[in-house]
PDB file of C-alpha atoms and ligand atoms in Angstrom:
ATOM      1  CA  MET Q  24      75.825  39.412  35.137  1.00  0.00           C
ATOM      2  CA  LYS Q  25      78.717  40.165  36.883  1.00  0.00           C
ATOM      3  CA  ILE Q  26      79.726  44.098  35.087  1.00  0.00           C
ATOM      4  CA  ALA Q  27      82.289  47.075  35.342  1.00  0.00           C
ATOM      5  CA  VAL Q  28      81.540  50.112  35.079  1.00  0.00           C
ATOM      6  CA  ILE Q  29      84.708  51.688  33.947  1.00  0.00           C
ATOM      7  CA  GLY Q  30      84.297  56.138  35.793  1.00  0.00           C
ATOM      8  CA  ALA Q  31      82.340  56.903  38.163  1.00  0.00           C
ATOM      9  CA  GLY Q  32      80.626  60.371  37.019  1.00  0.00           C
ATOM     10  CA  ASN Q  33      77.434  61.195  35.096  1.00  0.00           C
ATOM     11  CA  VAL Q  34      77.343  57.962  33.494  1.00  0.00           C
ATOM     12  CA  GLY Q  35      79.298  55.617  35.333  1.00  0.00           C
ATOM     13  CA  GLY Q  36      77.313  56.279  38.644  1.00  0.00           C
ATOM     14  CA  THR Q  37      73.742  56.540  37.653  1.00  0.00           C
ATOM     15  CA  LEU Q  38      74.417  52.857  35.033  1.00  0.00           C
ATOM     16  CA  ALA Q  39      75.984  51.754  37.312  1.00  0.00           C
ATOM     17  CA  ARG Q  40      73.459  52.615  40.778  1.00  0.00           C
ATOM     18  CA  ARG Q  41      70.746  50.481  38.348  1.00  0.00           C
ATOM     19  CA  TRP Q  42      72.527  48.715  37.294  1.00  0.00           C
ATOM     20  CA  SER Q  43      72.957  47.097  40.685  1.00  0.00           C
ATOM     21  CA  ALA Q  44      70.056  47.841  41.408  1.00  0.00           C
ATOM     22  CA  LEU Q  45      68.286  45.350  39.280  1.00  0.00           C
ATOM     23  CA  GLY Q  46      71.000  42.751  41.377  1.00  0.00           C
ATOM     24  CA  HIS Q  47      73.944  43.338  39.115  1.00  0.00           C
ATOM     25  CA  GLU Q  48      76.976  42.581  41.282  1.00  0.00           C
ATOM     26  CA  VAL Q  49      79.191  45.842  39.410  1.00  0.00           C
ATOM     27  CA  VAL Q  50      81.863  46.856  40.069  1.00  0.00           C
ATOM     28  CA  LEU Q  51      84.028  50.315  39.822  1.00  0.00           C
ATOM     29  CA  GLY Q  52      86.797  50.517  37.529  1.00  0.00           C
ATOM     30  CA  LEU Q  53      88.507  53.616  37.874  1.00  0.00           C
ATOM     31  CA  ARG Q  54      92.361  55.618  37.370  1.00  0.00           C
ATOM     32  CA  ASP Q  55      92.739  56.028  41.124  1.00  0.00           C
ATOM     33  CA  PRO Q  56      90.616  53.428  43.322  1.00  0.00           C
ATOM     34  CA  ASP Q  57      92.169  54.665  46.757  1.00  0.00           C
ATOM     35  CA  SER Q  58      92.024  58.315  46.292  1.00  0.00           C
ATOM     36  CA  ALA Q  59      89.256  59.797  48.355  1.00  0.00           C
ATOM     37  CA  LYS Q  60      87.340  61.125  45.603  1.00  0.00           C
ATOM     38  CA  SER Q  61      87.115  57.568  44.259  1.00  0.00           C
ATOM     39  CA  ARG Q  62      86.268  56.044  47.145  1.00  0.00           C
ATOM     40  CA  ALA Q  63      84.002  59.028  48.151  1.00  0.00           C
ATOM     41  CA  ALA Q  64      82.316  58.082  44.833  1.00  0.00           C
ATOM     42  CA  ALA Q  65      82.329  54.368  45.825  1.00  0.00           C
ATOM     43  CA  ALA Q  66      81.184  55.238  49.210  1.00  0.00           C
ATOM     44  CA  GLU Q  67      77.854  56.917  47.911  1.00  0.00           C
ATOM     45  CA  LEU Q  68      76.615  54.449  45.136  1.00  0.00           C
ATOM     46  CA  GLY Q  69      77.682  51.131  47.905  1.00  0.00           C
ATOM     47  CA  LEU Q  70      80.620  50.233  45.528  1.00  0.00           C
ATOM     48  CA  LYS Q  71      83.392  48.336  45.633  1.00  0.00           C
ATOM     49  CA  ALA Q  72      86.536  50.109  43.550  1.00  0.00           C
ATOM     50  CA  LYS Q  73      89.269  48.364  41.421  1.00  0.00           C
ATOM     51  CA  ASP Q  74      91.918  49.459  39.761  1.00  0.00           C
ATOM     52  CA  ARG Q  75      90.397  49.136  35.644  1.00  0.00           C
ATOM     53  CA  ALA Q  76      91.918  46.186  34.806  1.00  0.00           C
ATOM     54  CA  GLY Q  77      91.410  44.661  38.189  1.00  0.00           C
ATOM     55  CA  ALA Q  78      87.066  45.619  37.625  1.00  0.00           C
ATOM     56  CA  ALA Q  79      87.387  44.101  34.353  1.00  0.00           C
ATOM     57  CA  SER Q  80      89.379  40.827  34.728  1.00  0.00           C
ATOM     58  CA  GLY Q  81      86.690  37.973  34.567  1.00  0.00           C
ATOM     59  CA  ALA Q  82      83.241  40.583  34.094  1.00  0.00           C
ATOM     60  CA  ASP Q  83      80.350  39.956  31.425  1.00  0.00           C
ATOM     61  CA  VAL Q  84      80.213  42.938  29.874  1.00  0.00           C
ATOM     62  CA  VAL Q  85      82.496  46.663  30.575  1.00  0.00           C
ATOM     63  CA  LEU Q  86      81.188  49.791  30.162  1.00  0.00           C
ATOM     64  CA  LEU Q  87      83.239  52.136  29.194  1.00  0.00           C
ATOM     65  CA  ALA Q  88      82.412  55.461  30.142  1.00  0.00           C
ATOM     66  CA  THR Q  89      85.508  58.150  30.176  1.00  0.00           C
ATOM     67  CA  PRO Q  90      85.819  61.771  28.257  1.00  0.00           C
ATOM     68  CA  GLY Q  91      85.924  59.876  24.679  1.00  0.00           C
ATOM     69  CA  GLY Q  92      88.521  59.868  21.472  1.00  0.00           C
ATOM     70  CA  VAL Q  93      92.111  59.108  23.052  1.00  0.00           C
ATOM     71  CA  ALA Q  94      91.258  58.917  26.045  1.00  0.00           C
ATOM     72  CA  ALA Q  95      88.595  56.349  25.385  1.00  0.00           C
ATOM     73  CA  VAL Q  96      91.310  54.307  23.999  1.00  0.00           C
ATOM     74  CA  GLU Q  97      93.406  54.626  26.499  1.00  0.00           C
ATOM     75  CA  ALA Q  98      91.394  53.533  29.217  1.00  0.00           C
ATOM     76  CA  ALA Q  99      90.046  51.295  26.853  1.00  0.00           C
ATOM     77  CA  GLN Q 100      93.275  49.288  26.946  1.00  0.00           C
ATOM     78  CA  ALA Q 101      94.438  49.677  31.082  1.00  0.00           C
ATOM     79  CA  CYS Q 102      91.433  47.938  31.520  1.00  0.00           C
ATOM     80  CA  ALA Q 103      93.920  44.615  29.981  1.00  0.00           C
ATOM     81  CA  LEU Q 104      90.419  42.516  28.529  1.00  0.00           C
ATOM     82  CA  ASN Q 105      90.616  38.813  27.433  1.00  0.00           C
ATOM     83  CA  ASP Q 106      89.959  37.836  23.716  1.00  0.00           C
ATOM     84  CA  GLY Q 107      85.498  38.225  23.781  1.00  0.00           C
ATOM     85  CA  GLN Q 108      84.580  40.454  26.242  1.00  0.00           C
ATOM     86  CA  ILE Q 109      82.504  42.720  25.867  1.00  0.00           C
ATOM     87  CA  LEU Q 110      82.545  46.455  26.174  1.00  0.00           C
ATOM     88  CA  VAL Q 111      80.022  48.911  25.436  1.00  0.00           C
ATOM     89  CA  ASP Q 112      81.378  52.074  25.126  1.00  0.00           C
ATOM     90  CA  ALA Q 113      78.488  54.397  25.834  1.00  0.00           C
ATOM     91  CA  THR Q 114      81.649  57.590  25.027  1.00  0.00           C
ATOM     92  CA  ASN Q 115      81.498  60.583  22.967  1.00  0.00           C
ATOM     93  CA  PRO Q 116      84.733  61.474  21.329  1.00  0.00           C
ATOM     94  CA  LEU Q 117      82.923  65.333  21.654  1.00  0.00           C
ATOM     95  CA  ASN Q 118      85.499  68.538  20.833  1.00  0.00           C
ATOM     96  CA  GLY Q 119      85.956  70.835  23.148  1.00  0.00           C
ATOM     97  CA  ARG Q 120      83.481  72.772  22.124  1.00  0.00           C
ATOM     98  CA  LEU Q 121      80.828  69.822  22.360  1.00  0.00           C
ATOM     99  CA  ASP Q 122      79.770  71.108  18.785  1.00  0.00           C
ATOM    100  CA  GLY Q 123      81.481  68.188  16.625  1.00  0.00           C
ATOM    101  CA  LEU Q 124      83.346  64.819  16.870  1.00  0.00           C
ATOM    102  CA  GLU Q 125      86.626  64.486  16.912  1.00  0.00           C
ATOM    103  CA  HIS Q 126      86.614  60.960  13.596  1.00  0.00           C
ATOM    104  CA  PRO Q 127      90.227  60.901  12.753  1.00  0.00           C
ATOM    105  CA  GLY Q 128      90.075  58.937   9.147  1.00  0.00           C
ATOM    106  CA  GLY Q 129      86.500  59.200   9.373  1.00  0.00           C
ATOM    107  CA  LEU Q 130      86.794  56.149  12.785  1.00  0.00           C
ATOM    108  CA  SER Q 131      83.880  57.020  15.486  1.00  0.00           C
ATOM    109  CA  GLY Q 132      85.025  56.917  18.257  1.00  0.00           C
ATOM    110  CA  ALA Q 133      83.923  53.428  18.515  1.00  0.00           C
ATOM    111  CA  GLN Q 134      85.977  52.332  15.449  1.00  0.00           C
ATOM    112  CA  GLN Q 135      88.796  53.087  16.890  1.00  0.00           C
ATOM    113  CA  ILE Q 136      88.666  51.245  20.339  1.00  0.00           C
ATOM    114  CA  ALA Q 137      87.178  48.316  17.910  1.00  0.00           C
ATOM    115  CA  GLN Q 138      90.511  48.956  16.124  1.00  0.00           C
ATOM    116  CA  ALA Q 139      93.135  49.163  19.111  1.00  0.00           C
ATOM    117  CA  LEU Q 140      91.502  46.229  21.077  1.00  0.00           C
ATOM    118  CA  PRO Q 141      90.765  43.390  18.293  1.00  0.00           C
ATOM    119  CA  GLY Q 142      89.771  40.463  19.927  1.00  0.00           C
ATOM    120  CA  VAL Q 143      87.432  42.377  22.260  1.00  0.00           C
ATOM    121  CA  ARG Q 144      83.666  41.953  20.973  1.00  0.00           C
ATOM    122  CA  ILE Q 145      82.691  46.422  21.270  1.00  0.00           C
ATOM    123  CA  VAL Q 146      78.788  47.436  21.531  1.00  0.00           C
ATOM    124  CA  LYS Q 147      77.869  51.029  20.880  1.00  0.00           C
ATOM    125  CA  ALA Q 148      75.109  51.824  23.408  1.00  0.00           C
ATOM    126  CA  PHE Q 149      74.429  54.480  26.375  1.00  0.00           C
ATOM    127  CA  ASN Q 150      76.223  56.978  24.362  1.00  0.00           C
ATOM    128  CA  THR Q 151      72.814  58.838  23.009  1.00  0.00           C
ATOM    129  CA  VAL Q 152      70.680  60.107  26.132  1.00  0.00           C
ATOM    130  CA  GLY Q 153      71.510  61.680  28.845  1.00  0.00           C
ATOM    131  CA  PHE Q 154      72.847  60.583  32.201  1.00  0.00           C
ATOM    132  CA  GLY Q 155      69.333  61.889  33.523  1.00  0.00           C
ATOM    133  CA  ILE Q 156      66.992  59.827  31.895  1.00  0.00           C
ATOM    134  CA  MET Q 157      69.111  56.994  32.078  1.00  0.00           C
ATOM    135  CA  ALA Q 158      68.678  57.211  35.134  1.00  0.00           C
ATOM    136  CA  GLN Q 159      64.589  57.098  34.625  1.00  0.00           C
ATOM    137  CA  PRO Q 160      63.916  55.854  30.568  1.00  0.00           C
ATOM    138  CA  VAL Q 161      61.041  56.545  30.970  1.00  0.00           C
ATOM    139  CA  ARG Q 162      58.339  59.558  30.494  1.00  0.00           C
ATOM    140  CA  GLU Q 163      54.760  59.898  30.746  1.00  0.00           C
ATOM    141  CA  GLY Q 164      55.100  56.496  29.496  1.00  0.00           C
ATOM    142  CA  ARG Q 165      56.793  56.794  26.699  1.00  0.00           C
ATOM    143  CA  ARG Q 166      60.364  54.845  26.623  1.00  0.00           C
ATOM    144  CA  SER Q 167      63.491  56.565  25.515  1.00  0.00           C
ATOM    145  CA  VAL Q 168      64.803  54.946  22.182  1.00  0.00           C
ATOM    146  CA  LEU Q 169      68.689  53.664  22.927  1.00  0.00           C
ATOM    147  CA  PHE Q 170      70.710  52.544  19.793  1.00  0.00           C
ATOM    148  CA  VAL Q 171      73.057  49.388  20.023  1.00  0.00           C
ATOM    149  CA  ALA Q 172      75.503  48.021  17.280  1.00  0.00           C
ATOM    150  CA  GLY Q 173      78.152  46.345  16.927  1.00  0.00           C
ATOM    151  CA  ASP Q 174      79.807  42.995  15.430  1.00  0.00           C
ATOM    152  CA  ASP Q 175      78.784  40.796  16.986  1.00  0.00           C
ATOM    153  CA  ALA Q 176      75.321  39.367  16.938  1.00  0.00           C
ATOM    154  CA  ALA Q 177      75.546  37.571  21.105  1.00  0.00           C
ATOM    155  CA  ALA Q 178      76.653  40.772  21.519  1.00  0.00           C
ATOM    156  CA  VAL Q 179      75.283  42.394  20.264  1.00  0.00           C
ATOM    157  CA  GLU Q 180      71.747  40.793  22.381  1.00  0.00           C
ATOM    158  CA  ARG Q 181      73.292  40.596  25.725  1.00  0.00           C
ATOM    159  CA  VAL Q 182      73.491  44.244  25.826  1.00  0.00           C
ATOM    160  CA  SER Q 183      70.608  44.878  23.764  1.00  0.00           C
ATOM    161  CA  ALA Q 184      68.875  42.575  26.821  1.00  0.00           C
ATOM    162  CA  LEU Q 185      70.274  44.905  29.429  1.00  0.00           C
ATOM    163  CA  ALA Q 186      69.689  47.805  28.338  1.00  0.00           C
ATOM    164  CA  ALA Q 187      65.816  45.846  28.061  1.00  0.00           C
ATOM    165  CA  GLU Q 188      66.035  45.998  31.824  1.00  0.00           C
ATOM    166  CA  THR Q 189      67.227  49.196  32.809  1.00  0.00           C
ATOM    167  CA  GLY Q 190      63.897  50.462  30.845  1.00  0.00           C
ATOM    168  CA  PHE Q 191      64.811  51.754  27.042  1.00  0.00           C
ATOM    169  CA  GLU Q 192      63.624  50.739  24.230  1.00  0.00           C
ATOM    170  CA  PRO Q 193      66.577  49.198  22.263  1.00  0.00           C
ATOM    171  CA  LEU Q 194      66.900  49.573  18.564  1.00  0.00           C
ATOM    172  CA  HIS Q 195      69.584  46.811  16.966  1.00  0.00           C
ATOM    173  CA  LEU Q 196      71.588  49.264  13.837  1.00  0.00           C
ATOM    174  CA  GLY Q 197      73.652  47.170  13.191  1.00  0.00           C
ATOM    175  CA  GLY Q 198      77.392  46.607  12.714  1.00  0.00           C
ATOM    176  CA  LEU Q 199      79.798  49.106  14.182  1.00  0.00           C
ATOM    177  CA  ALA Q 200      80.297  51.791  11.655  1.00  0.00           C
ATOM    178  CA  ALA Q 201      76.782  52.122  12.863  1.00  0.00           C
ATOM    179  CA  SER Q 202      78.021  53.690  15.640  1.00  0.00           C
ATOM    180  CA  ARG Q 203      79.099  57.188  13.889  1.00  0.00           C
ATOM    181  CA  MET Q 204      75.523  57.931  13.607  1.00  0.00           C
ATOM    182  CA  GLN Q 205      75.268  57.236  17.427  1.00  0.00           C
ATOM    183  CA  GLU Q 206      78.044  59.852  17.674  1.00  0.00           C
ATOM    184  CA  GLU Q 207      76.305  62.172  15.198  1.00  0.00           C
ATOM    185  CA  HIS Q 208      72.386  61.218  17.370  1.00  0.00           C
ATOM    186  CA  ALA Q 209      74.840  61.706  21.124  1.00  0.00           C
ATOM    187  CA  LEU Q 210      75.931  65.524  19.737  1.00  0.00           C
ATOM    188  CA  LEU Q 211      72.055  66.147  18.214  1.00  0.00           C
ATOM    189  CA  TRP Q 212      70.841  65.320  22.020  1.00  0.00           C
ATOM    190  CA  ILE Q 213      73.648  67.777  23.339  1.00  0.00           C
ATOM    191  CA  HIS Q 214      72.617  70.645  20.383  1.00  0.00           C
ATOM    192  CA  MET Q 215      69.039  70.290  21.676  1.00  0.00           C
ATOM    193  CA  ALA Q 216      69.904  70.801  25.275  1.00  0.00           C
ATOM    194  CA  LEU Q 217      72.967  72.997  25.762  1.00  0.00           C
ATOM    195  CA  LYS Q 218      72.110  75.083  22.679  1.00  0.00           C
ATOM    196  CA  ALA Q 219      68.868  75.143  21.079  1.00  0.00           C
ATOM    197  CA  GLY Q 220      67.003  75.198  24.709  1.00  0.00           C
ATOM    198  CA  GLN Q 221      65.582  71.871  24.906  1.00  0.00           C
ATOM    199  CA  GLY Q 222      67.262  71.362  28.727  1.00  0.00           C
ATOM    200  CA  VAL Q 223      68.292  67.629  29.585  1.00  0.00           C
ATOM    201  CA  ASP Q 224      64.973  65.948  31.061  1.00  0.00           C
ATOM    202  CA  PHE Q 225      63.334  65.253  26.954  1.00  0.00           C
ATOM    203  CA  LEU Q 226      63.737  61.615  24.978  1.00  0.00           C
ATOM    204  CA  PHE Q 227      63.563  60.088  21.892  1.00  0.00           C
ATOM    205  CA  SER Q 228      60.286  57.224  21.367  1.00  0.00           C
ATOM    206  CA  ILE Q 229      59.937  55.461  18.447  1.00  0.00           C
ATOM    207  CA  CYS Q 230      57.029  54.900  17.659  1.00  0.00           C
ATOM    208  CA  ARG Q 231      55.161  52.086  15.136  1.00  0.00           C
ATOM    209  CA  GLY Q 232      51.772  52.019  13.271  1.00  0.00           C
ATOM    210  CA  SER Q 233      50.161  53.257  10.847  1.00  0.00           C
ATOM    211  CA  ALA Q 234      47.610  56.220  11.702  1.00  0.00           C
TER     212      ALA Q 234
HETATM  213  N1  NAP U 324      76.900  63.550  30.710  1.00  0.00           N
HETATM  214  C1  NAP U 324      76.242  62.478  30.215  1.00  0.00           C
HETATM  215  O1  NAP U 324      74.336  62.912  29.793  1.00  0.00           O
HETATM  216  C2  NAP U 324      76.018  61.227  28.337  1.00  0.00           C
HETATM  217  C3  NAP U 324      75.435  61.279  27.849  1.00  0.00           C
HETATM  218  C4  NAP U 324      75.601  59.749  27.302  1.00  0.00           C
HETATM  219  C5  NAP U 324      77.499  60.218  27.149  1.00  0.00           C
HETATM  220  N2  NAP U 324      78.489  60.819  27.364  1.00  0.00           N
HETATM  221  C6  NAP U 324      79.350  59.685  27.172  1.00  0.00           C
HETATM  222  O2  NAP U 324      79.819  59.785  28.285  1.00  0.00           O
HETATM  223  C7  NAP U 324      81.031  59.408  28.724  1.00  0.00           C
HETATM  224  C8  NAP U 324      81.173  60.107  30.419  1.00  0.00           C
HETATM  225  O3  NAP U 324      79.962  60.743  29.884  1.00  0.00           O
HETATM  226  P1  NAP U 324      80.078  61.311  31.727  1.00  0.00           P
HETATM  227  O4  NAP U 324      79.336  63.107  31.705  1.00  0.00           O
HETATM  228  O5  NAP U 324      79.536  60.459  32.819  1.00  0.00           O
HETATM  229  O6  NAP U 324      81.768  62.546  32.075  1.00  0.00           O
HETATM  230  P2  NAP U 324      81.683  62.555  33.633  1.00  0.00           P
HETATM  231  O7  NAP U 324      81.198  62.341  34.755  1.00  0.00           O
HETATM  232  O8  NAP U 324      83.201  63.479  33.519  1.00  0.00           O
HETATM  233  O9  NAP U 324      83.267  60.895  33.888  1.00  0.00           O
HETATM  234  C9  NAP U 324      84.465  61.112  33.538  1.00  0.00           C
HETATM  235  C10 NAP U 324      85.194  59.421  34.292  1.00  0.00           C
HETATM  236  O10 NAP U 324      85.472  59.294  33.610  1.00  0.00           O
HETATM  237  C11 NAP U 324      87.170  58.997  34.204  1.00  0.00           C
HETATM  238  N3  NAP U 324      87.968  60.388  33.062  1.00  0.00           N
HETATM  239  C12 NAP U 324      88.360  61.555  33.522  1.00  0.00           C
HETATM  240  N4  NAP U 324      89.128  62.362  32.937  1.00  0.00           N
HETATM  241  C13 NAP U 324      89.640  60.569  32.172  1.00  0.00           C
HETATM  242  C14 NAP U 324      90.709  60.830  31.229  1.00  0.00           C
HETATM  243  N5  NAP U 324      90.791  61.827  31.358  1.00  0.00           N
HETATM  244  N6  NAP U 324      90.524  59.060  31.324  1.00  0.00           N
HETATM  245  C15 NAP U 324      89.849  58.006  31.855  1.00  0.00           C
HETATM  246  N7  NAP U 324      89.264  58.641  33.097  1.00  0.00           N
HETATM  247  C16 NAP U 324      89.136  60.186  33.023  1.00  0.00           C
HETATM  248  C17 NAP U 324      87.064  59.673  35.600  1.00  0.00           C
HETATM  249  O11 NAP U 324      86.549  58.491  36.606  1.00  0.00           O
HETATM  250  P3  NAP U 324      87.738  58.448  37.280  1.00  0.00           P
HETATM  251  O12 NAP U 324      88.556  60.031  37.352  1.00  0.00           O
HETATM  252  O13 NAP U 324      87.799  58.035  39.154  1.00  0.00           O
HETATM  253  O14 NAP U 324      88.678  57.308  36.651  1.00  0.00           O
HETATM  254  C18 NAP U 324      85.231  60.396  35.320  1.00  0.00           C
HETATM  255  O15 NAP U 324      84.256  60.017  36.535  1.00  0.00           O
HETATM  256  C19 NAP U 324      81.481  60.365  27.829  1.00  0.00           C
HETATM  257  O16 NAP U 324      82.471  60.652  27.005  1.00  0.00           O
HETATM  258  C20 NAP U 324      80.846  61.217  27.092  1.00  0.00           C
HETATM  259  O17 NAP U 324      80.103  62.165  26.367  1.00  0.00           O
HETATM  260  C21 NAP U 324      77.410  61.716  28.797  1.00  0.00           C
END
């Protein structure tokens, strides 16, 4: 699969590395692909860096891994996506203190992107676990759950398959309205990691069945 990863930071870099190792054709989409920083990031990952529209052109899946909120909407717009392309939103519209979300008008970050990009199939995923868990989603035999939401069933299915291939247990929450809860869940994860003493090396897993 052709995957464009927008942003080569903690999340973008980690998932780009994983997906490339799984045999996908991964290209980085960066604000300034010719800068020394971008060239170093691409070289470290062994990938090509392009501008965001260049990377997203023809991609089966585009992962958005930039700061959330207004920056994410602007980054998504800079990808110049065609109708029907799949954009996976891994961002969280965090406030500066990392203790709240910016949901203007009650819209999640993913819904703000969907409003700005009608026709693009937006799927919310990869926003609720730390990047260290993305590198290795199984701990002591337990698979991390990965919440997935979106309004287009085929796009959700494709992203869920990619999540499963990455080592997660994908869990479909429903339409994109559920992205609000996913962003709240990310806030809980951040609170647990940074303020409630759990550190970053933990995951949420689902247990089923009767006792
Ligand atoms: N860190 C985590 O464990 C984690 C887990 C789940 C979700 N998230 C979410 O994923 C997103 C990325 O997190 P991260 O930790 O990977 O961030 P990061 O390390 O700071 O990387 C973000 C990338 O986005 C680009 N960028 C930076 N500022 C930008 C701006 N103003 N506009 C557009 N692009 C910008 C940069 O790439 P270029 O400058 O090269 O374009 C940078 O490499 C955030 O929304 C975060 O809430 C993070």
